[in-house]
Amino acid sequence: MKSAAAWLACARPETVDSFLAGLSDGALMGLPWLFEFWALPHQLPPEGVWKTWVIMGGRGAGKTRAGAEWVRREVEGSRPRDPGRSARVALVGETLDQVQKVMVFGESGIMACSPPDRRPVWEATKRRLVWPNGAVAEVYSAHDPDSLRGPQFDAAWADELAKWPKAGEAWDMLQFALRLGRDPRQVVTTTPQNVGALKAILNNPTTVVTQAPTEANRAYLAASFLEEVRTRYGGTRLGRQELEGLLIEDVEGALWTTATIDGCRSGPPEALSRIVVAVDPPVSGHESSDECGIVVVGVLTEGPPSQWRAWVLEDASLGAASPDAWARAAIAAMERHGADRLVAEVNQGGALVESVLRTIDPTLPYRAVHAARGKSARAEPVAALYEQGRVHHLRGLSMLEDQMCRMTIRGYDGKGSPDRVDALVWALTELVVAPAQRWRRPQVRRL
């Protein structure tokens, strides 16, 4: 869905001329300030009944502009001195300085968005904005939740809440203060982060959410910026959070965290000693089947096994697929990477797994592995390799990484089966964990 401005930008010249010619002089003068005309869909308030509107988006997605325009929409009336829906507004940010620099005087802040005849006056000593109709917006810092005790409001704008140092306390104090008018409301503009206060707000039934990636606002962003962040962060968990505006959660007791995975990001290795493709095949091949985990991992075997380092090269996993489809995909991954061996779990398929693979390639170097322990127990030695900084990830592994961050010491905290993680564990067990165990095993001398 495009904005009206986007439609006009794509229209033929004669259509544009006809549209503009049909506007009065007053309408032409007011058009630059009519945000409903220029706004992207995620920047407009949702319809229906709600208490909190959360605008989650990537960096530069237009969140600040949306928040500033919502405040305008709340306080302005039909004419400059007419009352609006709200008259007492709280502007809350990480610090007082951030509120002033971004929310009030920023390039997309309230002052920049306001037409001359409706522009509020900044009263620096009182840290507040005052509109021609008497509406007032006061500035508060999330560092000082108690400053929200006492005042009362009928609207509030909370910016970058996921960064607030005392988010839970500040948000609670704001809720007690939001008690004026018949239907006080608030907007939250933030790049999502895995913090409890934001997740609690999102889970509230009176909350509505709009979401957009950085790309949605590309017309107003430098092309060099977009190219740089795509190159550096595309296909990473951090990129999904900061560019796609998605909430990436860490589960309590997870064997891997977002910080751990982001810390193991690496470019391709110069050389590898061995490469394997590990497969965790589904039990069946119909539409409701689990995924088929197919993960490619290489290892550099310099020094004793305790010093070996591994690189996760590709996640070639498939959705529900027939045995022939996943077998061909696994063998194709071997060919792409010049892998030395294919490792497959056979607890469910038994000899059928090897049979399917060998119908495609009879000479396939193959090892069958059996799961004698639970998924978490098998994964713990592999998670330890990550803690030691011995496993590196190339880009483009976000779906695998999402599963990893939901794998806990109690089991998998997600839907379905963690087939991608299972394949990863089998690959790293084959390449690093098992050789290290054999290296440490004491030699028995026979007389």
CSV table of C-alpha atoms in Angstrom, one decimal, residues 59-428:
chain,number,residue,atom,x,y,z
A,59,ARG,CA,16.5,2.8,11.7
A,60,GLY,CA,15.3,5.7,9.6
A,61,ALA,CA,11.9,4.1,9.0
A,62,GLY,CA,10.1,7.4,9.8
A,63,LYS,CA,9.1,6.6,13.4
A,64,THR,CA,10.0,10.1,14.8
A,65,ARG,CA,8.1,11.9,12.1
A,66,ALA,CA,5.1,9.7,12.8
A,67,GLY,CA,5.3,10.5,16.5
A,68,ALA,CA,5.6,14.2,16.0
A,69,GLU,CA,2.7,14.3,13.5
A,70,TRP,CA,0.5,12.3,15.9
A,71,VAL,CA,1.1,14.9,18.6
A,72,ARG,CA,0.1,17.6,16.1
A,73,ARG,CA,-3.0,15.6,15.2
A,74,GLU,CA,-3.9,15.4,18.9
A,75,VAL,CA,-3.4,19.1,19.9
A,76,GLU,CA,-4.4,21.0,16.8
A,77,GLY,CA,-8.0,22.0,16.0
A,78,SER,CA,-9.5,23.0,12.7
A,79,ARG,CA,-8.1,26.5,13.0
A,80,PRO,CA,-4.9,27.6,14.8
A,81,ARG,CA,-6.7,28.7,18.0
A,82,ASP,CA,-9.4,26.0,18.0
A,83,PRO,CA,-8.9,23.3,20.7
A,84,GLY,CA,-7.8,19.8,19.7
A,85,ARG,CA,-8.5,16.4,21.0
A,86,SER,CA,-5.8,16.7,23.7
A,87,ALA,CA,-4.4,19.7,25.6
A,88,ARG,CA,-1.8,18.3,28.0
A,89,VAL,CA,0.9,16.1,26.5
A,90,ALA,CA,3.9,14.3,28.0
A,91,LEU,CA,7.0,13.9,25.8
A,92,VAL,CA,9.2,11.2,27.3
A,93,GLY,CA,12.6,10.1,26.0
A,94,GLU,CA,15.8,8.5,27.3
A,95,THR,CA,17.1,11.9,28.5
A,96,LEU,CA,15.9,15.5,28.6
A,97,ASP,CA,18.6,16.3,26.0
A,98,GLN,CA,17.3,13.6,23.6
A,99,VAL,CA,13.8,14.8,23.9
A,100,GLN,CA,14.8,18.3,23.1
A,101,LYS,CA,17.2,17.4,20.2
A,102,VAL,CA,15.0,14.7,18.6
A,103,MET,CA,11.4,15.0,19.6
A,104,VAL,CA,11.1,18.8,19.7
A,105,PHE,CA,13.8,20.3,17.5
A,106,GLY,CA,14.9,17.3,15.4
A,107,GLU,CA,14.6,17.3,11.6
A,108,SER,CA,11.5,15.2,12.0
A,109,GLY,CA,10.5,16.7,15.3
A,110,ILE,CA,7.4,18.7,16.3
A,111,MET,CA,8.8,22.1,15.5
A,112,ALA,CA,9.9,21.1,12.0
A,113,CYS,CA,6.5,19.4,11.2
A,114,SER,CA,4.4,22.3,12.4
A,115,PRO,CA,3.1,25.0,9.9
A,116,PRO,CA,3.9,28.6,10.8
A,117,ASP,CA,0.5,29.5,12.0
A,118,ARG,CA,0.3,26.5,14.3
A,119,ARG,CA,3.9,26.3,15.4
A,120,PRO,CA,4.3,26.0,19.2
A,121,VAL,CA,6.6,28.2,21.3
A,122,TRP,CA,9.4,26.5,23.2
A,123,GLU,CA,9.7,27.8,26.8
A,124,ALA,CA,13.1,26.6,27.7
A,125,THR,CA,13.0,27.4,31.4
A,126,LYS,CA,9.8,25.4,31.8
A,127,ARG,CA,10.9,22.7,29.3
A,128,ARG,CA,7.6,22.8,27.5
A,129,LEU,CA,5.9,23.6,24.2
A,130,VAL,CA,2.9,25.9,24.1
A,131,TRP,CA,0.6,26.0,21.0
A,132,PRO,CA,-1.5,29.0,19.9
A,133,ASN,CA,-4.6,27.3,21.2
A,134,GLY,CA,-3.2,26.8,24.7
A,135,ALA,CA,-2.2,23.1,24.4
A,136,VAL,CA,1.0,22.3,26.3
A,137,ALA,CA,3.5,19.5,25.9
A,138,GLU,CA,6.0,18.9,28.7
A,139,VAL,CA,9.4,17.2,28.5
A,140,TYR,CA,10.4,14.3,30.8
A,141,SER,CA,13.4,11.9,31.1
A,142,ALA,CA,13.0,8.2,31.6
A,143,HIS,CA,16.1,8.4,33.8
A,144,ASP,CA,13.8,10.1,36.4
A,145,PRO,CA,10.6,8.1,36.6
A,146,ASP,CA,9.5,10.0,39.8
A,147,SER,CA,9.3,13.3,37.8
A,148,LEU,CA,6.1,11.8,36.3
A,149,ARG,CA,4.5,11.7,39.8
A,150,GLY,CA,2.1,14.6,40.2
A,151,PRO,CA,1.5,15.9,36.6
A,152,GLN,CA,-1.4,14.6,34.6
A,153,PHE,CA,-2.0,14.3,30.9
A,154,ASP,CA,-4.5,13.3,28.2
A,155,ALA,CA,-1.8,12.2,25.6
A,156,ALA,CA,1.8,11.1,25.6
A,157,TRP,CA,4.6,10.3,23.2
A,158,ALA,CA,7.3,7.9,24.3
A,159,ASP,CA,10.3,7.8,22.1
A,160,GLU,CA,12.9,4.9,21.9
A,161,LEU,CA,11.4,3.2,24.9
A,162,ALA,CA,13.5,0.1,24.3
A,163,LYS,CA,16.6,2.2,25.2
A,164,TRP,CA,15.2,3.6,28.5
A,165,PRO,CA,17.4,2.7,31.4
A,166,LYS,CA,14.4,2.4,33.8
A,167,ALA,CA,11.8,1.5,31.2
A,168,GLY,CA,9.4,-0.4,33.5
A,169,GLU,CA,9.4,2.2,36.2
A,170,ALA,CA,9.1,5.2,33.8
A,171,TRP,CA,6.3,3.5,31.8
A,172,ASP,CA,4.3,2.7,35.0
A,173,MET,CA,4.6,6.3,36.3
A,174,LEU,CA,3.4,7.5,32.9
A,175,GLN,CA,0.4,5.3,33.0
A,176,PHE,CA,-0.7,6.7,36.4
A,177,ALA,CA,-0.3,10.3,34.9
A,178,LEU,CA,-2.3,9.6,31.8
A,179,ARG,CA,-5.7,10.3,33.4
A,180,LEU,CA,-7.2,13.4,31.8
A,181,GLY,CA,-10.0,13.6,29.3
A,182,ARG,CA,-12.4,10.9,28.2
A,183,ASP,CA,-10.0,8.7,26.4
A,184,PRO,CA,-6.3,9.4,27.0
A,185,ARG,CA,-3.9,7.7,24.5
A,186,GLN,CA,-0.2,7.4,23.9
A,187,VAL,CA,2.2,6.5,21.1
A,188,VAL,CA,5.5,4.7,21.4
A,189,THR,CA,8.1,5.0,18.7
A,190,THR,CA,11.0,2.6,19.0
A,191,THR,CA,13.4,0.3,17.3
A,192,PRO,CA,12.6,-3.0,19.1
A,193,GLN,CA,14.9,-4.6,21.6
A,194,ASN,CA,14.4,-7.6,23.8
A,195,VAL,CA,13.4,-5.7,27.0
A,196,GLY,CA,10.6,-6.7,29.4
A,197,ALA,CA,8.8,-3.3,29.4
A,198,LEU,CA,8.3,-3.3,25.6
A,199,LYS,CA,7.2,-6.9,25.5
A,200,ALA,CA,4.7,-6.2,28.3
A,201,ILE,CA,3.3,-3.3,26.3
A,202,LEU,CA,3.0,-5.4,23.1
A,203,ASN,CA,1.2,-8.1,25.0
A,204,ASN,CA,-1.4,-5.7,26.4
A,205,PRO,CA,-4.8,-6.2,24.6
A,206,THR,CA,-5.3,-2.4,24.4
A,207,THR,CA,-2.1,-2.0,22.3
A,208,VAL,CA,-2.0,-1.8,18.5
A,209,VAL,CA,1.2,-2.1,16.5
A,210,THR,CA,2.4,-0.8,13.1
A,211,GLN,CA,5.7,-2.0,11.8
A,212,ALA,CA,8.1,-1.1,9.0
A,213,PRO,CA,11.6,-1.8,7.8
A,214,THR,CA,14.2,0.8,7.1
A,215,GLU,CA,13.6,0.2,3.4
A,216,ALA,CA,10.0,1.5,3.6
A,217,ASN,CA,11.4,5.0,4.0
A,218,ARG,CA,14.2,4.7,1.4
A,219,ALA,CA,13.0,7.7,-0.6
A,220,TYR,CA,14.2,9.9,2.3
A,221,LEU,CA,17.4,8.1,3.1
A,222,ALA,CA,20.9,8.4,1.6
A,223,ALA,CA,21.6,5.6,-0.9
A,224,SER,CA,25.1,5.2,0.5
A,225,PHE,CA,23.6,4.6,4.0
A,226,LEU,CA,21.3,1.9,2.7
A,227,GLU,CA,24.0,0.2,0.8
A,228,GLU,CA,26.3,0.2,3.8
A,229,VAL,CA,23.8,-1.2,6.3
A,230,ARG,CA,22.6,-3.8,3.9
A,231,THR,CA,26.1,-5.0,3.3
A,232,ARG,CA,27.1,-5.0,6.9
A,233,TYR,CA,24.0,-6.2,8.6
A,234,GLY,CA,21.8,-7.8,6.0
A,235,GLY,CA,20.9,-11.4,7.0
A,236,THR,CA,22.0,-11.0,10.6
A,237,ARG,CA,19.9,-11.0,13.8
A,238,LEU,CA,21.1,-7.5,14.5
A,239,GLY,CA,19.9,-6.5,11.0
A,240,ARG,CA,16.5,-8.0,11.6
A,241,GLN,CA,16.2,-5.9,14.7
A,242,GLU,CA,17.7,-2.6,13.5
A,243,LEU,CA,16.8,-2.7,9.9
A,244,GLU,CA,13.6,-4.8,9.7
A,245,GLY,CA,12.2,-3.5,13.0
A,246,LEU,CA,11.5,-7.0,14.3
A,247,LEU,CA,11.6,-7.9,18.0
A,248,ILE,CA,14.3,-10.5,18.4
A,249,GLU,CA,13.8,-12.3,21.8
A,250,ASP,CA,16.2,-14.2,23.9
A,251,VAL,CA,14.5,-16.9,25.9
A,252,GLU,CA,15.4,-17.5,29.6
A,253,GLY,CA,17.9,-20.3,29.9
A,254,ALA,CA,18.8,-20.2,26.2
A,255,LEU,CA,22.0,-22.0,25.2
A,256,TRP,CA,22.7,-19.2,22.7
A,257,THR,CA,21.9,-15.5,23.1
A,258,THR,CA,21.7,-12.7,20.5
A,259,ALA,CA,24.9,-11.2,21.9
A,260,THR,CA,26.8,-14.5,21.6
A,261,ILE,CA,25.7,-15.0,18.0
A,262,ASP,CA,26.4,-11.4,17.0
A,263,GLY,CA,29.9,-11.8,18.5
A,264,CYS,CA,30.7,-14.8,16.3
A,265,ARG,CA,30.0,-13.0,13.1
A,266,SER,CA,32.8,-13.4,10.6
A,267,GLY,CA,33.8,-13.2,6.9
A,268,PRO,CA,34.6,-16.4,5.0
A,269,PRO,CA,37.7,-18.2,6.1
A,270,GLU,CA,40.8,-18.3,3.8
A,271,ALA,CA,41.1,-22.1,4.2
A,272,LEU,CA,39.3,-25.0,5.7
A,273,SER,CA,40.6,-28.5,6.5
A,274,ARG,CA,37.2,-30.3,6.3
A,275,ILE,CA,33.6,-29.5,5.4
A,276,VAL,CA,30.5,-31.5,6.2
A,277,VAL,CA,26.9,-31.2,5.4
A,278,ALA,CA,24.6,-32.4,8.2
A,279,VAL,CA,21.0,-33.4,7.7
A,280,ASP,CA,18.2,-33.8,10.2
A,281,PRO,CA,15.5,-35.3,7.9
A,282,PRO,CA,11.8,-35.1,8.6
A,283,VAL,CA,9.9,-38.3,9.5
A,284,SER,CA,7.5,-37.9,6.5
A,285,GLY,CA,7.3,-35.6,3.5
A,286,HIS,CA,3.8,-34.2,3.6
A,287,GLU,CA,2.7,-30.5,4.1
A,288,SER,CA,2.5,-30.8,7.9
A,289,SER,CA,6.0,-32.3,8.2
A,290,ASP,CA,8.7,-30.6,10.2
A,291,GLU,CA,11.5,-28.8,8.3
A,292,CYS,CA,14.5,-30.7,7.0
A,293,GLY,CA,17.5,-29.2,8.6
A,294,ILE,CA,20.5,-29.0,6.2
A,295,VAL,CA,23.5,-27.1,7.5
A,296,VAL,CA,27.0,-26.8,6.0
A,297,VAL,CA,30.0,-26.4,8.4
A,298,GLY,CA,33.7,-26.3,7.9
A,299,VAL,CA,36.6,-26.6,10.3
A,300,LEU,CA,40.2,-25.4,10.4
A,301,THR,CA,42.3,-28.1,12.2
A,302,GLU,CA,45.4,-26.2,13.3
A,303,GLY,CA,47.0,-27.4,16.5
A,304,PRO,CA,45.3,-29.8,19.0
A,305,PRO,CA,41.4,-30.1,18.7
A,306,SER,CA,41.0,-27.6,21.6
A,307,GLN,CA,42.2,-24.9,19.2
A,308,TRP,CA,40.2,-25.9,16.1
A,309,ARG,CA,37.9,-23.3,14.8
A,310,ALA,CA,34.7,-23.8,12.7
A,311,TRP,CA,32.6,-21.7,10.3
A,312,VAL,CA,28.9,-22.2,9.7
A,313,LEU,CA,28.8,-21.7,5.9
A,314,GLU,CA,25.2,-22.1,4.9
A,315,ASP,CA,21.8,-23.0,6.2
A,316,ALA,CA,20.2,-24.9,3.2
A,317,SER,CA,17.2,-26.2,5.2
A,318,LEU,CA,13.9,-26.8,3.5
A,319,GLY,CA,10.3,-26.6,4.6
A,320,ALA,CA,8.1,-29.6,4.3
A,321,ALA,CA,9.7,-31.6,1.5
A,322,SER,CA,9.6,-35.1,0.0
A,323,PRO,CA,12.6,-37.4,0.7
A,324,ASP,CA,13.8,-37.0,-2.8
A,325,ALA,CA,13.7,-33.2,-2.5
A,326,TRP,CA,15.6,-32.9,0.7
A,327,ALA,CA,18.1,-35.5,-0.4
A,328,ARG,CA,18.8,-33.6,-3.6
A,329,ALA,CA,19.1,-30.4,-1.7
A,330,ALA,CA,21.6,-31.9,0.7
A,331,ILE,CA,23.8,-33.3,-2.1
A,332,ALA,CA,23.6,-30.0,-4.0
A,333,ALA,CA,24.9,-28.3,-0.8
A,334,MET,CA,27.8,-30.8,-0.7
A,335,GLU,CA,28.7,-30.0,-4.3
A,336,ARG,CA,28.5,-26.2,-3.8
A,337,HIS,CA,31.0,-26.3,-0.9
A,338,GLY,CA,33.1,-29.3,-1.9
A,339,ALA,CA,32.1,-31.1,1.3
A,340,ASP,CA,34.0,-34.2,2.5
A,341,ARG,CA,31.1,-36.0,4.0
A,342,LEU,CA,27.3,-36.0,4.6
A,343,VAL,CA,26.1,-36.7,8.1
A,344,ALA,CA,22.5,-37.6,8.7
A,345,GLU,CA,20.5,-38.5,11.8
A,346,VAL,CA,18.7,-41.8,11.3
A,347,ASN,CA,16.6,-42.2,14.5
A,348,GLN,CA,13.4,-41.8,12.5
A,349,GLY,CA,14.2,-43.0,9.0
A,350,GLY,CA,16.7,-45.7,9.7
A,351,ALA,CA,18.2,-47.3,6.7
A,352,LEU,CA,15.7,-45.5,4.5
A,353,VAL,CA,17.7,-42.3,4.9
A,354,GLU,CA,20.8,-43.8,3.3
A,355,SER,CA,18.8,-45.5,0.7
A,356,VAL,CA,17.2,-42.3,-0.5
A,357,LEU,CA,20.6,-40.5,-0.6
A,358,ARG,CA,22.3,-43.4,-2.5
A,359,THR,CA,19.6,-43.5,-5.2
A,360,ILE,CA,20.8,-40.0,-6.2
A,361,ASP,CA,24.6,-40.6,-5.5
A,362,PRO,CA,25.7,-44.2,-4.9
A,363,THR,CA,29.3,-43.1,-4.1
A,364,LEU,CA,28.3,-40.5,-1.5
A,365,PRO,CA,30.7,-40.3,1.5
A,366,TYR,CA,28.1,-40.8,4.2
A,367,ARG,CA,27.9,-41.3,8.0
A,368,ALA,CA,24.7,-42.2,9.9
A,369,VAL,CA,24.4,-40.8,13.4
A,370,HIS,CA,22.0,-41.9,16.2
A,371,ALA,CA,20.6,-39.6,18.9
A,372,ALA,CA,21.2,-41.4,22.2
A,373,ARG,CA,20.6,-38.3,24.3
A,374,GLY,CA,18.1,-35.5,24.2
A,375,LYS,CA,18.4,-32.4,22.0
A,376,SER,CA,19.6,-30.1,24.8
A,377,ALA,CA,22.2,-32.5,26.1
A,378,ARG,CA,23.6,-32.9,22.6
A,379,ALA,CA,23.6,-29.2,22.0
A,380,GLU,CA,25.4,-28.2,25.3
A,381,PRO,CA,28.9,-29.1,24.1
A,382,VAL,CA,28.3,-27.2,20.9
A,383,ALA,CA,27.1,-24.2,22.8
A,384,ALA,CA,30.3,-24.3,24.8
A,385,LEU,CA,32.3,-24.0,21.6
A,386,TYR,CA,30.5,-20.7,20.9
A,387,GLU,CA,31.3,-19.4,24.4
A,388,GLN,CA,34.9,-20.1,23.7
A,389,GLY,CA,34.8,-18.1,20.5
A,390,ARG,CA,35.6,-21.1,18.3
A,391,VAL,CA,32.6,-21.0,16.0
A,392,HIS,CA,32.0,-18.3,13.4
A,393,HIS,CA,28.9,-17.5,11.4
A,394,LEU,CA,28.7,-16.1,7.9
A,395,ARG,CA,25.8,-13.9,7.0
A,396,GLY,CA,22.4,-15.2,5.9
A,397,LEU,CA,21.8,-17.6,8.8
A,398,SER,CA,19.0,-15.7,10.5
A,399,MET,CA,16.4,-18.5,10.6
A,400,LEU,CA,19.0,-20.9,12.1
A,401,GLU,CA,20.0,-18.3,14.6
A,402,ASP,CA,16.4,-17.7,15.6
A,403,GLN,CA,16.1,-21.4,16.4
A,404,MET,CA,19.4,-21.4,18.3
A,405,CYS,CA,18.2,-18.6,20.6
A,406,ARG,CA,15.1,-20.6,21.5
A,407,MET,CA,17.0,-23.7,22.4
A,408,THR,CA,17.2,-23.9,26.2
A,409,ILE,CA,18.6,-26.3,28.8
A,410,ARG,CA,15.0,-27.5,29.3
A,411,GLY,CA,14.4,-28.1,25.6
A,412,TYR,CA,13.2,-26.1,22.6
A,413,ASP,CA,11.0,-23.1,23.4
A,414,GLY,CA,9.3,-22.7,20.0
A,415,LYS,CA,6.9,-24.3,17.6
A,416,GLY,CA,7.7,-27.5,15.9
A,417,SER,CA,11.1,-29.1,16.1
A,418,PRO,CA,14.5,-27.3,15.9
A,419,ASP,CA,15.6,-29.2,12.9
A,420,ARG,CA,18.1,-26.5,11.8
A,421,VAL,CA,19.7,-26.5,15.2
A,422,ASP,CA,19.8,-30.4,15.2
A,423,ALA,CA,21.7,-30.3,11.9
A,424,LEU,CA,24.1,-27.7,13.2
A,425,VAL,CA,24.8,-29.8,16.3
A,426,TRP,CA,25.5,-32.9,14.3
A,427,ALA,CA,27.9,-31.0,12.0
A,428,LEU,CA,29.9,-29.5,14.8
